[in-house]
Amino acid sequence: MANLRRQCSSFRQSLFGIIQALFAFALFAIFVIAWLVQGGSIALPQWAKAWNGVSRERQETYAAALVPSVCILFLLFLFVGILLMRRERLADRNGV
């Protein structure tokens, strides 16, 4: 019975790790795409550029806020992931 519980726990940890890695990869991809769009390497179609009467100054403000906000979110999730991995490693060492 104890072996079955350990297998379920191991499977759950592996699944959690896979989901966490996919989420981190998605965040990194969002950051890279936002950076490339901001730099002009990826040209957006005209319909995506329609701000429906928003001034050019406000457009630049929103565009300038996009990259740092995505970067901050990426770093937040990265550090939380590292913290979770360290906590899990410590729990494994202690045999909990």
N, CA, C and O atoms as CSV, one atom per row, in Angstrom:
chain,resi,resn,atom,element,x,y,z
A,1,MET,N,N,0.819,-1.193,0.000
A,1,MET,CA,C,0.000,0.000,0.000
A,1,MET,C,C,0.869,1.266,0.000
A,1,MET,O,O,0.572,2.234,-0.701
A,2,ALA,N,N,1.933,1.245,0.787
A,2,ALA,CA,C,2.817,2.407,0.859
A,2,ALA,C,C,3.505,2.646,-0.485
A,2,ALA,O,O,3.749,3.791,-0.866
A,3,ASN,N,N,3.820,1.553,-1.207
A,3,ASN,CA,C,4.470,1.687,-2.507
A,3,ASN,C,C,3.526,2.357,-3.509
A,3,ASN,O,O,3.958,3.188,-4.308
A,4,LEU,N,N,2.246,2.001,-3.468
A,4,LEU,CA,C,1.266,2.605,-4.360
A,4,LEU,C,C,1.130,4.103,-4.070
A,4,LEU,O,O,1.021,4.905,-4.998
A,5,ARG,N,N,1.135,4.475,-2.816
A,5,ARG,CA,C,1.036,5.875,-2.439
A,5,ARG,C,C,2.253,6.653,-2.940
A,5,ARG,O,O,2.138,7.796,-3.383
A,6,ARG,N,N,3.417,6.013,-2.861
A,6,ARG,CA,C,4.641,6.671,-3.335
A,6,ARG,C,C,4.597,6.839,-4.855
A,6,ARG,O,O,5.061,7.854,-5.375
A,7,GLN,N,N,4.041,5.849,-5.579
A,7,GLN,CA,C,3.947,5.964,-7.030
A,7,GLN,C,C,3.000,7.098,-7.432
A,7,GLN,O,O,3.291,7.849,-8.363
A,8,CYS,N,N,1.879,7.222,-6.740
A,8,CYS,CA,C,0.938,8.304,-7.030
A,8,CYS,C,C,1.579,9.652,-6.754
A,8,CYS,O,O,1.419,10.598,-7.526
A,9,SER,N,N,2.308,9.731,-5.646
A,9,SER,CA,C,2.980,10.974,-5.292
A,9,SER,C,C,4.041,11.325,-6.330
A,9,SER,O,O,4.176,12.489,-6.710
A,10,SER,N,N,4.786,10.336,-6.787
A,10,SER,CA,C,5.814,10.569,-7.799
A,10,SER,C,C,5.182,11.009,-9.112
A,10,SER,O,O,5.687,11.916,-9.774
A,11,PHE,N,N,4.078,10.369,-9.493
A,11,PHE,CA,C,3.371,10.740,-10.719
A,11,PHE,C,C,2.838,12.169,-10.619
A,11,PHE,O,O,2.927,12.935,-11.578
A,12,ARG,N,N,2.289,12.523,-9.465
A,12,ARG,CA,C,1.740,13.859,-9.266
A,12,ARG,C,C,2.851,14.907,-9.345
A,12,ARG,O,O,2.661,15.974,-9.930
A,13,GLN,N,N,3.999,14.605,-8.762
A,13,GLN,CA,C,5.127,15.546,-8.821
A,13,GLN,C,C,5.627,15.702,-10.254
A,13,GLN,O,O,5.960,16.806,-10.683
A,14,SER,N,N,5.680,14.594,-10.990
A,14,SER,CA,C,6.124,14.671,-12.382
A,14,SER,C,C,5.145,15.483,-13.217
A,14,SER,O,O,5.554,16.310,-14.032
A,15,LEU,N,N,3.871,15.252,-13.019
A,15,LEU,CA,C,2.848,15.992,-13.749
A,15,LEU,C,C,2.917,17.481,-13.407
A,15,LEU,O,O,2.802,18.331,-14.290
A,16,PHE,N,N,3.102,17.789,-12.134
A,16,PHE,CA,C,3.229,19.177,-11.708
A,16,PHE,C,C,4.446,19.826,-12.346
A,16,PHE,O,O,4.383,20.980,-12.770
A,17,GLY,N,N,5.549,19.101,-12.419
A,17,GLY,CA,C,6.760,19.624,-13.047
A,17,GLY,C,C,6.575,19.880,-14.530
A,17,GLY,O,O,7.060,20.884,-15.051
A,18,ILE,N,N,5.880,18.982,-15.217
A,18,ILE,CA,C,5.631,19.151,-16.649
A,18,ILE,C,C,4.740,20.361,-16.895
A,18,ILE,O,O,5.006,21.164,-17.789
A,19,ILE,N,N,3.688,20.487,-16.103
A,19,ILE,CA,C,2.782,21.630,-16.253
A,19,ILE,C,C,3.516,22.933,-15.965
A,19,ILE,O,O,3.330,23.928,-16.667
A,20,GLN,N,N,4.335,22.923,-14.949
A,20,GLN,CA,C,5.104,24.121,-14.595
A,20,GLN,C,C,6.076,24.490,-15.715
A,20,GLN,O,O,6.232,25.668,-16.036
A,21,ALA,N,N,6.726,23.500,-16.306
A,21,ALA,CA,C,7.659,23.769,-17.400
A,21,ALA,C,C,6.926,24.320,-18.620
A,21,ALA,O,O,7.413,25.253,-19.259
A,22,LEU,N,N,5.776,23.763,-18.951
A,22,LEU,CA,C,4.990,24.262,-20.081
A,22,LEU,C,C,4.528,25.695,-19.838
A,22,LEU,O,O,4.550,26.520,-20.751
A,23,PHE,N,N,4.114,25.989,-18.623
A,23,PHE,CA,C,3.671,27.335,-18.289
A,23,PHE,C,C,4.832,28.320,-18.385
A,23,PHE,O,O,4.669,29.422,-18.911
A,24,ALA,N,N,5.989,27.934,-17.887
A,24,ALA,CA,C,7.160,28.812,-17.972
A,24,ALA,C,C,7.560,29.037,-19.427
A,24,ALA,O,O,7.932,30.149,-19.802
A,25,PHE,N,N,7.486,27.994,-20.245
A,25,PHE,CA,C,7.811,28.127,-21.662
A,25,PHE,C,C,6.826,29.064,-22.351
A,25,PHE,O,O,7.229,29.885,-23.175
A,26,ALA,N,N,5.540,28.951,-22.021
A,26,ALA,CA,C,4.530,29.831,-22.608
A,26,ALA,C,C,4.785,31.281,-22.215
A,26,ALA,O,O,4.667,32.178,-23.050
A,27,LEU,N,N,5.131,31.518,-20.965
A,27,LEU,CA,C,5.443,32.887,-20.536
A,27,LEU,C,C,6.661,33.432,-21.261
A,27,LEU,O,O,6.678,34.591,-21.677
A,28,PHE,N,N,7.677,32.598,-21.412
A,28,PHE,CA,C,8.872,33.039,-22.125
A,28,PHE,C,C,8.541,33.355,-23.584
A,28,PHE,O,O,9.040,34.335,-24.137
A,29,ALA,N,N,7.701,32.526,-24.208
A,29,ALA,CA,C,7.310,32.756,-25.598
A,29,ALA,C,C,6.531,34.069,-25.725
A,29,ALA,O,O,6.726,34.815,-26.685
A,30,ILE,N,N,5.660,34.350,-24.768
A,30,ILE,CA,C,4.918,35.613,-24.791
A,30,ILE,C,C,5.885,36.785,-24.698
A,30,ILE,O,O,5.744,37.772,-25.421
A,31,PHE,N,N,6.862,36.675,-23.811
A,31,PHE,CA,C,7.854,37.745,-23.668
A,31,PHE,C,C,8.620,37.956,-24.975
A,31,PHE,O,O,8.794,39.093,-25.414
A,32,VAL,N,N,9.068,36.892,-25.582
A,32,VAL,CA,C,9.843,37.006,-26.828
A,32,VAL,C,C,8.990,37.600,-27.939
A,32,VAL,O,O,9.453,38.472,-28.675
A,33,ILE,N,N,7.747,37.136,-28.069
A,33,ILE,CA,C,6.863,37.664,-29.119
A,33,ILE,C,C,6.581,39.143,-28.878
A,33,ILE,O,O,6.616,39.941,-29.815
A,34,ALA,N,N,6.302,39.515,-27.629
A,34,ALA,CA,C,6.046,40.922,-27.318
A,34,ALA,C,C,7.276,41.769,-27.629
A,34,ALA,O,O,7.149,42.881,-28.142
A,35,TRP,N,N,8.455,41.255,-27.325
A,35,TRP,CA,C,9.692,41.984,-27.593
A,35,TRP,C,C,9.911,42.157,-29.102
A,35,TRP,O,O,10.317,43.226,-29.556
A,36,LEU,N,N,9.640,41.099,-29.870
A,36,LEU,CA,C,9.819,41.175,-31.319
A,36,LEU,C,C,8.801,42.113,-31.957
A,36,LEU,O,O,9.129,42.841,-32.894
A,37,VAL,N,N,7.571,42.101,-31.457
A,37,VAL,CA,C,6.557,43.022,-31.980
A,37,VAL,C,C,6.942,44.453,-31.637
A,37,VAL,O,O,6.825,45.350,-32.472
A,38,GLN,N,N,7.400,44.666,-30.409
A,38,GLN,CA,C,7.805,46.012,-29.978
A,38,GLN,C,C,8.954,46.533,-30.833
A,38,GLN,O,O,8.986,47.710,-31.191
A,39,GLY,N,N,9.886,45.662,-31.153
A,39,GLY,CA,C,11.040,46.067,-31.955
A,39,GLY,C,C,10.748,46.191,-33.431
A,39,GLY,O,O,11.565,46.735,-34.174
A,40,GLY,N,N,9.601,45.699,-33.880
A,40,GLY,CA,C,9.228,45.802,-35.288
A,40,GLY,C,C,9.677,44.626,-36.126
A,40,GLY,O,O,9.498,44.648,-37.344
A,41,SER,N,N,10.255,43.598,-35.522
A,41,SER,CA,C,10.686,42.426,-36.289
A,41,SER,C,C,9.497,41.618,-36.791
A,41,SER,O,O,9.560,40.997,-37.852
A,42,ILE,N,N,8.423,41.630,-36.026
A,42,ILE,CA,C,7.181,40.981,-36.444
A,42,ILE,C,C,6.216,42.088,-36.823
A,42,ILE,O,O,5.826,42.899,-35.983
A,43,ALA,N,N,5.835,42.119,-38.084
A,43,ALA,CA,C,4.916,43.145,-38.561
A,43,ALA,C,C,3.481,42.689,-38.315
A,43,ALA,O,O,3.065,41.627,-38.779
A,44,LEU,N,N,2.742,43.497,-37.589
A,44,LEU,CA,C,1.351,43.181,-37.324
A,44,LEU,C,C,0.486,43.612,-38.501
A,44,LEU,O,O,0.801,44.601,-39.164
A,45,PRO,N,N,-0.601,42.888,-38.773
A,45,PRO,CA,C,-1.512,43.326,-39.839
A,45,PRO,C,C,-2.196,44.644,-39.450
A,45,PRO,O,O,-2.215,45.027,-38.280
A,46,GLN,N,N,-2.749,45.315,-40.440
A,46,GLN,CA,C,-3.343,46.626,-40.195
A,46,GLN,C,C,-4.501,46.567,-39.200
A,46,GLN,O,O,-4.686,47.487,-38.404
A,47,TRP,N,N,-5.286,45.474,-39.247
A,47,TRP,CA,C,-6.431,45.390,-38.330
A,47,TRP,C,C,-5.983,45.299,-36.867
A,47,TRP,O,O,-6.720,45.690,-35.962
A,48,ALA,N,N,-4.769,44.780,-36.642
A,48,ALA,CA,C,-4.267,44.687,-35.273
A,48,ALA,C,C,-3.725,46.019,-34.781
A,48,ALA,O,O,-3.547,46.212,-33.578
A,49,LYS,N,N,-3.466,46.926,-35.690
A,49,LYS,CA,C,-2.932,48.228,-35.316
A,49,LYS,C,C,-4.026,49.266,-35.092
A,49,LYS,O,O,-3.740,50.379,-34.651
A,50,ALA,N,N,-5.266,48.917,-35.389
A,50,ALA,CA,C,-6.371,49.864,-35.248
A,50,ALA,C,C,-6.698,50.059,-33.773
A,50,ALA,O,O,-7.168,49.140,-33.102
A,51,TRP,N,N,-6.450,51.234,-33.292
A,51,TRP,CA,C,-6.715,51.556,-31.881
A,51,TRP,C,C,-8.007,52.340,-31.738
A,51,TRP,O,O,-8.332,52.813,-30.649
A,52,ASN,N,N,-8.749,52.480,-32.839
A,52,ASN,CA,C,-10.056,53.142,-32.854
A,52,ASN,C,C,-10.020,54.533,-32.231
A,52,ASN,O,O,-10.743,54.812,-31.275
A,53,GLY,N,N,-9.192,55.383,-32.768
A,53,GLY,CA,C,-9.161,56.767,-32.350
A,53,GLY,C,C,-8.279,57.087,-31.159
A,53,GLY,O,O,-8.310,58.215,-30.666
A,54,VAL,N,N,-7.500,56.142,-30.685
A,54,VAL,CA,C,-6.600,56.404,-29.562
A,54,VAL,C,C,-5.414,57.228,-30.068
A,54,VAL,O,O,-4.877,56.962,-31.143
A,55,SER,N,N,-5.016,58.217,-29.293
A,55,SER,CA,C,-3.933,59.100,-29.722
A,55,SER,C,C,-2.608,58.336,-29.823
A,55,SER,O,O,-2.417,57.303,-29.180
A,56,ARG,N,N,-1.717,58.862,-30.630
A,56,ARG,CA,C,-0.408,58.232,-30.832
A,56,ARG,C,C,0.387,58.188,-29.516
A,56,ARG,O,O,1.105,57.224,-29.249
A,57,GLU,N,N,0.248,59.237,-28.701
A,57,GLU,CA,C,0.955,59.284,-27.422
A,57,GLU,C,C,0.486,58.155,-26.494
A,57,GLU,O,O,1.299,57.506,-25.835
A,58,ARG,N,N,-0.815,57.932,-26.452
A,58,ARG,CA,C,-1.345,56.855,-25.605
A,58,ARG,C,C,-0.933,55.484,-26.147
A,58,ARG,O,O,-0.654,54.570,-25.371
A,59,GLN,N,N,-0.894,55.338,-27.469
A,59,GLN,CA,C,-0.439,54.069,-28.061
A,59,GLN,C,C,0.994,53.773,-27.639
A,59,GLN,O,O,1.312,52.641,-27.273
A,60,GLU,N,N,1.853,54.772,-27.686
A,60,GLU,CA,C,3.250,54.579,-27.297
A,60,GLU,C,C,3.372,54.252,-25.816
A,60,GLU,O,O,4.240,53.473,-25.421
A,61,THR,N,N,2.503,54.846,-24.987
A,61,THR,CA,C,2.514,54.557,-23.556
A,61,THR,C,C,2.157,53.101,-23.306
A,61,THR,O,O,2.827,52.419,-22.531
A,62,TYR,N,N,1.104,52.623,-23.959
A,62,TYR,CA,C,0.699,51.225,-23.782
A,62,TYR,C,C,1.747,50.257,-24.320
A,62,TYR,O,O,2.030,49.227,-23.709
A,63,ALA,N,N,2.319,50.604,-25.475
A,63,ALA,CA,C,3.344,49.736,-26.060
A,63,ALA,C,C,4.581,49.682,-25.176
A,63,ALA,O,O,5.204,48.630,-25.036
A,64,ALA,N,N,4.939,50.825,-24.577
A,64,ALA,CA,C,6.114,50.860,-23.705
A,64,ALA,C,C,5.864,50.101,-22.407
A,64,ALA,O,O,6.812,49.609,-21.795
A,65,ALA,N,N,4.622,49.995,-21.980
A,65,ALA,CA,C,4.298,49.281,-20.743
A,65,ALA,C,C,4.172,47.775,-20.962
A,65,ALA,O,O,4.247,47.006,-20.004
A,66,LEU,N,N,3.985,47.352,-22.190
A,66,LEU,CA,C,3.756,45.931,-22.476
A,66,LEU,C,C,4.972,45.069,-22.150
A,66,LEU,O,O,4.848,44.079,-21.430
A,67,VAL,N,N,6.122,45.423,-22.659
A,67,VAL,CA,C,7.318,44.597,-22.472
A,67,VAL,C,C,7.739,44.502,-21.003
A,67,VAL,O,O,7.997,43.397,-20.527
A,68,PRO,N,N,7.820,45.618,-20.266
A,68,PRO,CA,C,8.197,45.478,-18.849
A,68,PRO,C,C,7.188,44.673,-18.031
A,68,PRO,O,O,7.575,43.925,-17.133
A,69,SER,N,N,5.910,44.820,-18.333
A,69,SER,CA,C,4.919,44.062,-17.559
A,69,SER,C,C,5.039,42.572,-17.830
A,69,SER,O,O,4.931,41.769,-16.903
A,70,VAL,N,N,5.257,42.190,-19.066
A,70,VAL,CA,C,5.444,40.777,-19.388
A,70,VAL,C,C,6.736,40.272,-18.763
A,70,VAL,O,O,6.788,39.141,-18.279
A,71,CYS,N,N,7.776,41.093,-18.768
A,71,CYS,CA,C,9.049,40.709,-18.155
A,71,CYS,C,C,8.895,40.508,-16.655
A,71,CYS,O,O,9.435,39.554,-16.095
A,72,ILE,N,N,8.162,41.398,-16.005
A,72,ILE,CA,C,7.939,41.261,-14.565
A,72,ILE,C,C,7.154,39.992,-14.260
A,72,ILE,O,O,7.479,39.280,-13.310
A,73,LEU,N,N,6.130,39.699,-15.047
A,73,LEU,CA,C,5.373,38.462,-14.847
A,73,LEU,C,C,6.259,37.236,-15.053
A,73,LEU,O,O,6.180,36.271,-14.293
A,74,PHE,N,N,7.096,37.279,-16.080
A,74,PHE,CA,C,7.998,36.162,-16.339
A,74,PHE,C,C,8.925,35.935,-15.144
A,74,PHE,O,O,9.097,34.803,-14.693
A,75,LEU,N,N,9.518,37.012,-14.638
A,75,LEU,CA,C,10.427,36.884,-13.496
A,75,LEU,C,C,9.692,36.408,-12.246
A,75,LEU,O,O,10.227,35.614,-11.472
A,76,LEU,N,N,8.476,36.887,-12.050
A,76,LEU,CA,C,7.684,36.454,-10.903
A,76,LEU,C,C,7.455,34.951,-10.948
A,76,LEU,O,O,7.684,34.256,-9.958
A,77,PHE,N,N,7.009,34.453,-12.079
A,77,PHE,CA,C,6.753,33.020,-12.198
A,77,PHE,C,C,8.044,32.212,-12.152
A,77,PHE,O,O,8.054,31.096,-11.634
A,78,LEU,N,N,9.121,32.755,-12.681
A,78,LEU,CA,C,10.403,32.066,-12.623
A,78,LEU,C,C,10.856,31.891,-11.175
A,78,LEU,O,O,11.251,30.797,-10.773
A,79,PHE,N,N,10.798,32.971,-10.395
A,79,PHE,CA,C,11.233,32.891,-9.001
A,79,PHE,C,C,10.311,32.015,-8.163
A,79,PHE,O,O,10.778,31.306,-7.271
A,80,VAL,N,N,9.016,32.056,-8.435
A,80,VAL,CA,C,8.093,31.168,-7.713
A,80,VAL,C,C,8.393,29.720,-8.072
A,80,VAL,O,O,8.352,28.847,-7.205
A,81,GLY,N,N,8.692,29.456,-9.333
A,81,GLY,CA,C,9.051,28.100,-9.740
A,81,GLY,C,C,10.317,27.615,-9.070
A,81,GLY,O,O,10.389,26.471,-8.621
A,82,ILE,N,N,11.316,28.481,-9.000
A,82,ILE,CA,C,12.567,28.115,-8.316
A,82,ILE,C,C,12.296,27.854,-6.842
A,82,ILE,O,O,12.824,26.900,-6.271
A,83,LEU,N,N,11.476,28.698,-6.223
A,83,LEU,CA,C,11.136,28.512,-4.819
A,83,LEU,C,C,10.418,27.179,-4.590
A,83,LEU,O,O,10.702,26.472,-3.623
A,84,LEU,N,N,9.498,26.845,-5.476
A,84,LEU,CA,C,8.790,25.569,-5.348
A,84,LEU,C,C,9.728,24.381,-5.539
A,84,LEU,O,O,9.617,23.378,-4.835
A,85,MET,N,N,10.648,24.495,-6.490
A,85,MET,CA,C,11.596,23.404,-6.702
A,85,MET,C,C,12.506,23.226,-5.498
A,85,MET,O,O,12.796,22.098,-5.099
A,86,ARG,N,N,12.960,24.332,-4.916
A,86,ARG,CA,C,13.821,24.231,-3.723
A,86,ARG,C,C,13.061,23.621,-2.552
A,86,ARG,O,O,13.607,22.811,-1.804
A,87,ARG,N,N,11.780,24.019,-2.396
A,87,ARG,CA,C,10.968,23.471,-1.322
A,87,ARG,C,C,10.749,21.966,-1.511
A,87,ARG,O,O,10.797,21.194,-0.553
A,88,GLU,N,N,10.509,21.568,-2.758
A,88,GLU,CA,C,10.310,20.152,-3.055
A,88,GLU,C,C,11.599,19.363,-2.809
A,88,GLU,O,O,11.558,18.251,-2.281
A,89,ARG,N,N,12.725,19.933,-3.188
A,89,ARG,CA,C,14.010,19.271,-2.975
A,89,ARG,C,C,14.310,19.114,-1.477
A,89,ARG,O,O,14.821,18.083,-1.041
A,90,LEU,N,N,13.990,20.131,-0.716
A,90,LEU,CA,C,14.181,20.063,0.723
A,90,LEU,C,C,13.270,19.014,1.343
A,90,LEU,O,O,13.679,18.303,2.260
A,91,ALA,N,N,12.039,18.912,0.851
A,91,ALA,CA,C,11.115,17.899,1.353
A,91,ALA,C,C,11.613,16.505,1.014
A,91,ALA,O,O,11.461,15.588,1.821
A,92,ASP,N,N,12.209,16.321,-0.173
A,92,ASP,CA,C,12.754,15.026,-0.563
A,92,ASP,C,C,13.940,14.648,0.322
A,92,ASP,O,O,14.109,13.481,0.676
A,93,ARG,N,N,14.759,15.636,0.676
A,93,ARG,CA,C,15.914,15.352,1.546
A,93,ARG,C,C,15.466,14.915,2.931
A,93,ARG,O,O,16.059,14.024,3.539
A,94,ASN,N,N,14.408,15.556,3.419
A,94,ASN,CA,C,13.925,15.245,4.758
A,94,ASN,C,C,13.059,13.994,4.799
A,94,ASN,O,O,12.704,13.510,5.874
A,95,GLY,N,N,12.718,13.470,3.614
A,95,GLY,CA,C,11.939,12.234,3.557
A,95,GLY,C,C,10.476,12.413,3.895
A,95,GLY,O,O,9.824,11.480,4.362
A,96,VAL,N,N,9.956,13.607,3.663
A,96,VAL,CA,C,8.554,13.877,3.964
A,96,VAL,C,C,7.695,13.374,2.845
A,96,VAL,O,O,6.472,13.503,2.899
